[in-house]
mmCIF file of C-alpha atoms in Angstrom:
data_model
loop_
_atom_site.group_PDB
_atom_site.id
_atom_site.type_symbol
_atom_site.label_atom_id
_atom_site.label_comp_id
_atom_site.label_asym_id
_atom_site.label_seq_id
_atom_site.Cartn_x
_atom_site.Cartn_y
_atom_site.Cartn_z
ATOM 1 C CA UNK Q 191 -78.762 79.294 -123.854
ATOM 2 C CA UNK Q 192 -77.957 82.354 -125.946
ATOM 3 C CA UNK Q 193 -74.425 83.554 -126.634
ATOM 4 C CA UNK Q 194 -75.226 86.699 -124.650
ATOM 5 C CA UNK Q 195 -76.053 84.837 -121.450
ATOM 6 C CA UNK Q 196 -73.169 82.383 -121.851
ATOM 7 C CA UNK Q 197 -70.748 85.301 -122.140
ATOM 8 C CA UNK Q 198 -72.314 87.098 -119.161
ATOM 9 C CA UNK Q 199 -72.008 83.978 -116.982
ATOM 10 C CA UNK Q 200 -68.553 82.811 -118.117
ATOM 11 C CA UNK Q 201 -66.960 86.271 -118.021
ATOM 12 C CA UNK Q 202 -68.663 86.937 -114.673
ATOM 13 C CA UNK Q 203 -67.386 83.716 -113.071
ATOM 14 C CA UNK Q 204 -63.880 84.217 -114.476
ATOM 15 C CA UNK Q 205 -63.743 87.792 -113.187
ATOM 16 C CA UNK Q 206 -64.994 86.801 -109.727
ATOM 17 C CA UNK Q 207 -62.278 84.119 -109.562
ATOM 18 C CA UNK Q 208 -59.515 86.454 -110.780
ATOM 19 C CA UNK Q 209 -60.455 89.183 -108.296
ATOM 20 C CA UNK Q 210 -60.635 86.732 -105.396
ATOM 21 C CA UNK Q 211 -57.376 84.938 -106.246
ATOM 22 C CA UNK Q 212 -54.915 87.383 -104.655
ATOM 23 C CA UNK Q 213 -56.773 87.873 -101.354
ATOM 24 C CA UNK Q 214 -57.368 84.104 -101.079
ATOM 25 C CA UNK Q 215 -53.784 83.065 -101.868
ATOM 26 C CA UNK Q 216 -51.953 85.638 -99.788
ATOM 27 C CA UNK Q 217 -54.077 86.171 -96.711
ATOM 28 C CA UNK Q 218 -52.976 83.150 -94.656
ATOM 29 C CA UNK Q 219 -49.293 83.909 -94.392
ATOM 30 C CA UNK Q 220 -47.420 87.166 -94.703
ATOM 31 C CA UNK Q 221 -45.064 86.801 -97.681
ATOM 32 C CA UNK Q 222 -41.281 86.923 -97.117
ATOM 33 C CA UNK Q 223 -39.796 90.450 -96.957
ATOM 34 C CA UNK Q 224 -38.470 90.510 -100.506
ATOM 35 C CA UNK Q 225 -41.804 89.371 -101.930
ATOM 36 C CA UNK Q 226 -43.613 91.875 -99.719
ATOM 37 C CA UNK Q 227 -41.361 94.676 -101.002
ATOM 38 C CA UNK Q 228 -42.063 93.625 -104.583
ATOM 39 C CA UNK Q 229 -45.811 93.569 -103.831
ATOM 40 C CA UNK Q 230 -45.618 97.112 -102.509
ATOM 41 C CA UNK Q 231 -44.121 98.166 -105.831
ATOM 42 C CA UNK Q 232 -46.953 96.569 -107.793
ATOM 43 C CA UNK Q 233 -49.198 99.577 -107.213
ATOM 44 C CA UNK Q 234 -46.972 102.248 -108.803
ATOM 45 C CA UNK Q 235 -46.125 99.913 -111.709
ATOM 46 C CA UNK Q 236 -49.810 99.133 -112.358
ATOM 47 C CA UNK Q 237 -50.977 102.725 -111.827
ATOM 48 C CA UNK Q 238 -48.429 104.001 -114.326
ATOM 49 C CA UNK Q 239 -49.534 101.349 -116.824
ATOM 50 C CA UNK Q 240 -53.163 102.384 -116.274
ATOM 51 C CA UNK Q 241 -52.287 106.041 -116.922
ATOM 52 C CA UNK Q 242 -50.581 105.073 -120.189
ATOM 53 C CA UNK Q 243 -53.255 102.660 -121.440
ATOM 54 C CA UNK Q 244 -56.207 104.855 -120.430
ATOM 55 C CA UNK Q 245 -54.678 107.954 -122.032
ATOM 56 C CA UNK Q 246 -53.368 106.362 -125.231
ATOM 57 C CA UNK Q 247 -55.100 103.008 -125.736
ATOM 58 C CA UNK Q 248 -57.075 102.439 -128.928
ATOM 59 C CA UNK Q 249 -60.289 100.455 -129.152
ATOM 60 C CA UNK Q 250 -58.556 97.399 -130.623
ATOM 61 C CA UNK Q 251 -55.092 97.749 -129.158
ATOM 62 C CA UNK Q 252 -52.351 100.076 -130.356
ATOM 63 C CA UNK Q 253 -52.201 103.814 -129.782
ATOM 64 C CA UNK Q 254 -54.798 106.499 -130.332
ATOM 65 C CA UNK Q 255 -53.738 110.082 -129.685
ATOM 66 C CA UNK Q 256 -56.836 112.167 -129.044
ATOM 67 C CA UNK Q 257 -58.325 114.712 -126.642
ATOM 68 C CA UNK Q 258 -57.626 112.419 -123.685
ATOM 69 C CA UNK Q 259 -53.928 113.320 -123.895
ATOM 70 C CA UNK Q 260 -54.703 117.061 -123.745
ATOM 71 C CA UNK Q 261 -56.978 116.371 -120.780
ATOM 72 C CA UNK Q 262 -54.262 114.395 -119.011
ATOM 73 C CA UNK Q 263 -51.727 117.173 -119.657
ATOM 74 C CA UNK Q 264 -54.052 119.789 -118.179
ATOM 75 C CA UNK Q 265 -54.750 117.496 -115.224
ATOM 76 C CA UNK Q 266 -51.003 117.050 -114.670
ATOM 77 C CA UNK Q 267 -50.566 120.837 -114.678
ATOM 78 C CA UNK Q 268 -53.314 121.138 -112.059
ATOM 79 C CA UNK Q 269 -51.558 118.424 -110.060
ATOM 80 C CA UNK Q 270 -48.285 120.388 -110.144
ATOM 81 C CA UNK Q 271 -50.218 123.367 -108.760
ATOM 82 C CA UNK Q 272 -51.257 121.074 -105.888
ATOM 83 C CA UNK Q 273 -54.900 120.936 -106.889
ATOM 84 C CA UNK Q 274 -57.021 118.309 -105.095
ATOM 85 C CA UNK Q 275 -58.269 115.166 -106.854
ATOM 86 C CA UNK Q 276 -61.696 116.556 -107.732
ATOM 87 C CA UNK Q 277 -60.144 119.602 -109.408
ATOM 88 C CA UNK Q 278 -57.582 117.525 -111.303
ATOM 89 C CA UNK Q 279 -60.114 115.169 -112.871
ATOM 90 C CA UNK Q 280 -62.555 118.008 -113.600
ATOM 91 C CA UNK Q 281 -59.824 120.003 -115.342
ATOM 92 C CA UNK Q 282 -58.882 116.903 -117.358
ATOM 93 C CA UNK Q 283 -62.490 116.220 -118.403
ATOM 94 C CA UNK Q 284 -63.331 119.856 -119.254
ATOM 95 C CA UNK Q 285 -60.120 120.228 -121.281
ATOM 96 C CA UNK Q 286 -60.810 117.057 -123.266
ATOM 97 C CA UNK Q 287 -64.407 118.159 -123.867
ATOM 98 C CA UNK Q 288 -63.264 121.602 -125.087
ATOM 99 C CA UNK Q 289 -60.659 120.073 -127.384
ATOM 100 C CA UNK Q 290 -63.334 117.829 -128.913
ATOM 101 C CA UNK Q 291 -65.683 120.781 -129.253
ATOM 102 C CA UNK Q 292 -63.094 122.799 -131.167
ATOM 103 C CA UNK Q 293 -61.486 120.017 -133.194
ATOM 104 C CA UNK V 292 -48.253 95.805 -85.375
ATOM 105 C CA UNK V 293 -51.990 95.973 -85.423
ATOM 106 C CA UNK V 294 -53.276 98.091 -88.309
ATOM 107 C CA UNK V 295 -55.629 100.404 -86.460
ATOM 108 C CA UNK V 296 -57.615 102.404 -88.966
ATOM 109 C CA UNK V 297 -60.071 105.152 -88.261
ATOM 110 C CA UNK V 298 -61.445 104.976 -91.783
ATOM 111 C CA UNK V 299 -65.013 103.900 -92.426
ATOM 112 C CA UNK V 300 -66.815 102.655 -95.527
ATOM 113 C CA UNK V 301 -68.347 106.133 -95.795
ATOM 114 C CA UNK V 302 -64.852 107.603 -96.319
ATOM 115 C CA UNK V 303 -64.491 105.319 -99.325
ATOM 116 C CA UNK V 304 -67.875 106.408 -100.664
ATOM 117 C CA UNK V 305 -66.865 110.058 -100.309
ATOM 118 C CA UNK V 306 -63.450 109.544 -101.874
ATOM 119 C CA UNK V 307 -65.005 107.854 -104.911
ATOM 120 C CA UNK V 308 -67.818 110.377 -105.423
ATOM 121 C CA UNK V 309 -66.092 112.455 -108.144
ATOM 122 C CA UNK V 310 -65.198 109.393 -110.208
ATOM 123 C CA UNK V 311 -68.651 107.932 -109.509
ATOM 124 C CA UNK V 312 -70.069 110.561 -111.868
ATOM 125 C CA UNK V 313 -67.867 109.271 -114.674
ATOM 126 C CA UNK V 314 -68.672 105.633 -113.786
ATOM 127 C CA UNK V 315 -72.395 106.466 -114.020
ATOM 128 C CA UNK V 316 -71.970 108.136 -117.416
ATOM 129 C CA UNK V 317 -69.973 105.209 -118.787
ATOM 130 C CA UNK V 318 -72.531 102.821 -117.302
ATOM 131 C CA UNK V 319 -75.154 104.669 -119.351
ATOM 132 C CA UNK V 320 -73.132 104.312 -122.513
ATOM 133 C CA UNK V 321 -72.440 100.628 -121.802
ATOM 134 C CA UNK V 322 -76.202 100.079 -121.418
ATOM 135 C CA UNK V 323 -76.864 101.830 -124.730
ATOM 136 C CA UNK V 324 -74.088 99.964 -126.565
ATOM 137 C CA UNK V 325 -75.021 96.575 -125.088
ATOM 138 C CA UNK V 326 -78.661 96.951 -126.060
ATOM 139 C CA UNK V 327 -77.817 98.063 -129.583
ATOM 140 C CA UNK V 328 -75.435 95.089 -129.779
ATOM 141 C CA UNK V 329 -78.376 92.764 -129.175
ATOM 142 C CA UNK V 330 -77.726 91.950 -125.514
ATOM 143 C CA UNK V 331 -81.239 92.969 -124.485
ATOM 144 C CA UNK V 332 -82.109 94.904 -121.350
ATOM 145 C CA UNK V 333 -81.524 92.441 -118.522
ATOM 146 C CA UNK V 334 -78.206 90.792 -119.435
ATOM 147 C CA UNK V 335 -76.196 94.078 -119.493
ATOM 148 C CA UNK V 336 -77.473 94.992 -116.020
ATOM 149 C CA UNK V 337 -76.683 91.518 -114.653
ATOM 150 C CA UNK V 338 -73.232 91.803 -116.219
ATOM 151 C CA UNK V 339 -72.557 95.208 -114.643
ATOM 152 C CA UNK V 340 -73.632 93.946 -111.221
ATOM 153 C CA UNK V 341 -71.550 90.749 -111.373
ATOM 154 C CA UNK V 342 -68.568 91.259 -113.697
ATOM 155 C CA UNK V 343 -68.216 94.930 -112.633
ATOM 156 C CA UNK V 344 -65.299 95.739 -114.931
ATOM 157 C CA UNK V 345 -65.915 98.363 -117.575
ATOM 158 C CA UNK V 346 -63.390 97.650 -120.313
ATOM 159 C CA UNK V 347 -64.135 93.898 -120.410
ATOM 160 C CA UNK V 348 -67.873 94.559 -120.630
ATOM 161 C CA UNK V 349 -67.449 97.041 -123.469
ATOM 162 C CA UNK V 350 -65.308 94.436 -125.244
ATOM 163 C CA UNK V 351 -67.984 91.736 -124.932
ATOM 164 C CA UNK V 352 -70.758 94.050 -126.164
ATOM 165 C CA UNK V 353 -68.798 95.367 -129.123
ATOM 166 C CA UNK V 354 -67.499 91.941 -130.196
ATOM 167 C CA UNK V 355 -70.926 90.263 -129.928
ATOM 168 C CA UNK V 356 -72.523 93.260 -131.646
ATOM 169 C CA UNK V 357 -70.077 93.019 -134.544
ATOM 170 C CA UNK V 358 -70.767 89.285 -134.908
ATOM 171 C CA UNK V 359 -67.297 88.440 -133.636
ATOM 172 C CA UNK V 360 -68.251 85.202 -131.940
ATOM 173 C CA UNK V 361 -68.746 83.973 -128.393
ATOM 174 C CA UNK V 362 -65.252 82.569 -127.800
ATOM 175 C CA UNK V 363 -63.568 85.736 -129.096
ATOM 176 C CA UNK V 364 -65.700 87.860 -126.779
ATOM 177 C CA UNK V 365 -64.990 85.713 -123.725
ATOM 178 C CA UNK V 366 -61.230 85.491 -124.382
ATOM 179 C CA UNK V 367 -60.960 89.256 -124.920
ATOM 180 C CA UNK V 368 -62.847 89.990 -121.698
ATOM 181 C CA UNK V 369 -60.839 87.529 -119.609
ATOM 182 C CA UNK V 370 -57.545 88.913 -120.971
ATOM 183 C CA UNK V 371 -58.691 92.425 -120.085
ATOM 184 C CA UNK V 372 -59.538 91.317 -116.552
ATOM 185 C CA UNK V 373 -56.313 89.384 -115.936
ATOM 186 C CA UNK V 374 -54.866 92.590 -114.484
ATOM 187 C CA UNK V 375 -57.068 91.955 -111.445
ATOM 188 C CA UNK V 376 -54.662 89.110 -110.637
ATOM 189 C CA UNK V 377 -51.712 91.395 -109.812
ATOM 190 C CA UNK V 378 -54.063 94.123 -108.581
ATOM 191 C CA UNK V 379 -55.650 91.644 -106.152
ATOM 192 C CA UNK V 380 -52.227 90.437 -105.023
ATOM 193 C CA UNK V 381 -51.119 93.997 -104.264
ATOM 194 C CA UNK V 382 -54.224 94.637 -102.149
ATOM 195 C CA UNK V 383 -54.391 91.175 -100.545
ATOM 196 C CA UNK V 384 -53.048 92.435 -97.218
ATOM 197 C CA UNK V 385 -56.137 94.615 -96.777
ATOM 198 C CA UNK V 386 -58.489 91.656 -96.503
ATOM 199 C CA UNK V 387 -59.046 89.675 -93.324
ATOM 200 C CA UNK V 388 -61.371 87.006 -92.015
ATOM 201 C CA UNK V 389 -62.637 83.696 -93.409
ATOM 202 C CA UNK V 390 -62.049 82.783 -97.060
ATOM 203 C CA UNK V 391 -65.595 83.563 -98.185
ATOM 204 C CA UNK V 392 -65.435 87.039 -96.690
ATOM 205 C CA UNK V 393 -62.112 87.780 -98.386
ATOM 206 C CA UNK V 394 -63.456 86.460 -101.686
ATOM 207 C CA UNK V 395 -66.652 88.501 -101.332
ATOM 208 C CA UNK V 396 -64.982 91.801 -100.395
ATOM 209 C CA UNK V 397 -62.433 91.302 -103.187
ATOM 210 C CA UNK V 398 -65.307 91.694 -105.655
ATOM 211 C CA UNK V 399 -65.325 95.420 -104.826
ATOM 212 C CA UNK V 400 -61.902 95.712 -106.443
ATOM 213 C CA UNK V 401 -61.994 97.757 -109.624
ATOM 214 C CA UNK V 402 -59.160 99.911 -110.957
ATOM 215 C CA UNK V 403 -60.596 103.058 -109.390
ATOM 216 C CA UNK V 404 -61.529 101.682 -105.937
ATOM 217 C CA UNK V 405 -58.142 99.969 -105.722
ATOM 218 C CA UNK V 406 -56.323 103.184 -106.690
ATOM 219 C CA UNK V 407 -58.288 105.255 -104.185
ATOM 220 C CA UNK V 408 -57.617 102.796 -101.360
ATOM 221 C CA UNK V 409 -53.831 103.214 -101.331
ATOM 222 C CA UNK V 410 -52.352 104.506 -98.130
ATOM 223 C CA UNK V 411 -49.192 106.553 -97.867
ATOM 224 C CA UNK V 412 -47.220 103.530 -96.685
ATOM 225 C CA UNK V 413 -48.020 101.671 -99.908
ATOM 226 C CA UNK V 414 -50.540 99.296 -98.325
ATOM 227 C CA UNK V 415 -54.265 99.299 -98.922
ATOM 228 C CA UNK V 416 -57.180 100.390 -96.759
ATOM 229 C CA UNK V 417 -60.038 97.897 -96.828
ATOM 230 C CA UNK V 418 -62.672 100.456 -95.811
ATOM 231 C CA UNK V 419 -61.697 102.881 -98.551
ATOM 232 C CA UNK V 420 -61.543 100.061 -101.097
ATOM 233 C CA UNK V 421 -64.901 98.497 -100.236
ATOM 234 C CA UNK V 422 -66.685 101.836 -99.705
ATOM 235 C CA UNK V 423 -65.399 103.197 -103.010
ATOM 236 C CA UNK V 424 -66.190 99.907 -104.746
ATOM 237 C CA UNK V 425 -69.763 99.927 -103.400
ATOM 238 C CA UNK V 426 -70.438 103.427 -104.701
ATOM 239 C CA UNK V 427 -68.866 102.672 -108.072
ATOM 240 C CA UNK V 428 -70.861 99.421 -108.353
ATOM 241 C CA UNK V 429 -74.110 101.308 -107.687
ATOM 242 C CA UNK V 430 -73.224 104.105 -110.151
ATOM 243 C CA UNK V 431 -72.068 101.670 -112.844
ATOM 244 C CA UNK V 432 -75.050 99.308 -112.530
ATOM 245 C CA UNK V 433 -77.664 102.082 -112.248
ATOM 246 C CA UNK V 434 -76.151 103.793 -115.266
ATOM 247 C CA UNK V 435 -76.262 100.541 -117.215
ATOM 248 C CA UNK V 436 -79.924 99.984 -116.347
ATOM 249 C CA UNK V 437 -80.953 103.501 -117.389
ATOM 250 C CA UNK V 438 -78.864 103.280 -120.581
ATOM 251 C CA UNK V 439 -80.341 99.885 -121.502
ATOM 252 C CA UNK V 440 -83.895 101.183 -121.035
ATOM 253 C CA UNK V 441 -83.688 104.834 -122.091
ATOM 254 C CA UNK V 442 -81.226 104.259 -124.920
ATOM 255 C CA UNK V 443 -80.624 107.158 -127.228
ATOM 256 C CA UNK V 444 -81.717 109.875 -124.805
ATOM 257 C CA UNK V 445 -78.254 109.737 -123.283
ATOM 258 C CA UNK V 446 -75.347 112.031 -124.132
ATOM 259 C CA UNK V 447 -72.024 110.518 -125.188
ATOM 260 C CA UNK V 448 -69.671 110.583 -122.169
ATOM 261 C CA UNK V 449 -66.700 111.182 -124.460
ATOM 262 C CA UNK V 450 -68.214 114.467 -125.653
ATOM 263 C CA UNK V 451 -68.135 115.466 -121.966
ATOM 264 C CA UNK V 452 -64.455 114.492 -121.767
ATOM 265 C CA UNK V 453 -65.176 111.901 -119.090
ATOM 266 C CA UNK V 454 -62.792 109.381 -120.649
ATOM 267 C CA UNK V 455 -59.967 111.776 -119.759
ATOM 268 C CA UNK V 456 -61.003 111.678 -116.086
ATOM 269 C CA UNK V 457 -59.678 108.125 -115.650
ATOM 270 C CA UNK V 458 -55.997 108.601 -116.598
ATOM 271 C CA UNK V 459 -56.057 111.855 -114.584
ATOM 272 C CA UNK V 460 -57.387 109.922 -111.575
ATOM 273 C CA UNK V 461 -54.656 107.289 -111.819
ATOM 274 C CA UNK V 462 -51.954 109.941 -112.284
ATOM 275 C CA UNK V 463 -53.174 111.830 -109.210
ATOM 276 C CA UNK V 464 -53.060 108.678 -107.092
ATOM 277 C CA UNK V 465 -49.663 107.698 -108.476
ATOM 278 C CA UNK V 466 -48.200 111.137 -107.730
ATOM 279 C CA UNK V 467 -47.503 110.898 -103.977
ATOM 280 C CA UNK V 468 -45.889 107.460 -104.427
ATOM 281 C CA UNK V 469 -43.157 108.417 -106.820
ATOM 282 C CA UNK V 470 -41.334 110.650 -104.366
ATOM 283 C CA UNK V 471 -39.657 107.481 -103.197
ATOM 284 C CA UNK V 472 -36.986 106.495 -105.688
ATOM 285 C CA UNK V 473 -37.694 102.769 -105.920
ATOM 286 C CA UNK V 474 -41.403 103.406 -106.517
ATOM 287 C CA UNK V 475 -40.579 105.974 -109.166
ATOM 288 C CA UNK V 476 -38.487 103.304 -110.874
ATOM 289 C CA UNK V 477 -41.365 100.819 -110.653
ATOM 290 C CA UNK V 478 -43.743 103.402 -112.150
ATOM 291 C CA UNK V 479 -41.382 104.291 -114.990
ATOM 292 C CA UNK V 480 -40.762 100.600 -115.643
ATOM 293 C CA UNK V 481 -44.485 99.834 -115.680
ATOM 294 C CA UNK V 482 -45.220 102.716 -118.042
ATOM 295 C CA UNK V 483 -42.365 101.687 -120.340
ATOM 296 C CA UNK V 484 -43.462 98.042 -120.497
ATOM 297 C CA UNK V 485 -47.042 99.093 -121.283
ATOM 298 C CA UNK V 486 -45.930 101.547 -123.982
ATOM 299 C CA UNK V 487 -43.677 98.998 -125.667
ATOM 300 C CA UNK V 488 -46.303 96.240 -125.689
ATOM 301 C CA UNK V 489 -49.391 98.284 -126.624
ATOM 302 C CA UNK V 490 -48.805 98.207 -130.406
ATOM 303 C CA UNK V 491 -48.132 94.457 -130.442
ATOM 304 C CA UNK V 492 -50.554 92.803 -128.025
ATOM 305 C CA UNK V 493 -54.289 92.988 -127.573
ATOM 306 C CA UNK V 494 -55.621 95.274 -124.846
ATOM 307 C CA UNK V 495 -55.112 93.902 -121.353
ATOM 308 C CA UNK V 496 -51.723 92.258 -121.772
ATOM 309 C CA UNK V 497 -49.656 95.485 -121.411
ATOM 310 C CA UNK V 498 -51.044 96.144 -117.925
ATOM 311 C CA UNK V 499 -50.462 92.568 -116.763
ATOM 312 C CA UNK V 500 -46.894 92.625 -118.111
ATOM 313 C CA UNK V 501 -46.262 96.005 -116.473
ATOM 314 C CA UNK V 502 -46.599 94.346 -113.078
ATOM 315 C CA UNK V 503 -43.140 92.804 -113.659
ATOM 316 C CA UNK V 504 -41.717 96.246 -112.924
ATOM 317 C CA UNK V 505 -42.527 95.635 -109.246
ATOM 318 C CA UNK V 506 -39.422 93.431 -109.124
ATOM 319 C CA UNK V 507 -37.298 96.569 -108.710
ATOM 320 C CA UNK V 508 -38.704 96.578 -105.182
ATOM 321 C CA UNK V 509 -37.384 93.097 -104.402
ATOM 322 C CA UNK V 510 -33.811 94.354 -104.514
ATOM 323 C CA UNK V 511 -34.208 96.322 -101.314
ATOM 324 C CA UNK V 512 -36.651 93.956 -99.670
ATOM 325 C CA UNK V 513 -34.766 93.662 -96.407
ATOM 326 C CA UNK V 514 -34.789 97.430 -95.958
ATOM 327 C CA UNK V 515 -38.348 97.813 -94.725
ATOM 328 C CA UNK V 516 -39.032 96.351 -91.275
ATOM 329 C CA UNK V 517 -42.524 94.887 -91.015
#
């Protein structure tokens, strides 16, 4: 079997298992209150990490400052003006595209 | 308390529509990259339909394309997808029914469907998650297929600024949560952990490590009645 298909199958099976792990492990019993409270704080912690890594992550780790950061800044400004989701992400994308066009 | 929800899968589809455009465009570029990396036409589409995780797939294609070796590609992709461990744990309460159904519906978890599915009380809505995940899966896989076949006809999604749509999406969905002080602390902690680790670890690890910031919530665990 070629390296391509081995990687497709192994990565696919691993990802299926990782995604299923949480819902399989936790669904039988409700966790104790402290653990439940920690779980409810997973989302903001992970979302914030996603904002940081998606805005600043380089292709091979490390930081890359580019038009994404300008796009995120413009999106944040739209957010402060109470713009809805569609407007925020459109503003972010258009700003990043314009910055790339000019730069 | 029984979680009565008036949401339907269609609400999830609608909520994900704006980001579906970006998922389609990046699916196109994954198809183009994967084919030029020697993955052929079929394998990239199978990968998009089954692995369904953009950054890990881009890593596999670029590592194989650069001659980086099978083990390197697999390890990089699995590290990138380890974040679905804590992400799946956070959303576990949304899934019900027999084990196979929970395992199957959990496959619709991607960063974007998970983020969209958050409710104001910090829990997750299964209908939003699965509906959003279905749309994103269709957009991502269709884009991959067209990119793998049509190749160079496709515009670069980064020239359209679509890579900036993702952090803006996550920021928008984070926004309503951080009005509560303990969640603001968790968000700041998660961002700080990711920022500190990014220069030193490969991609993937910073997000997994950031989940430790959820422990700030354990301090006031008895506060919230269930």
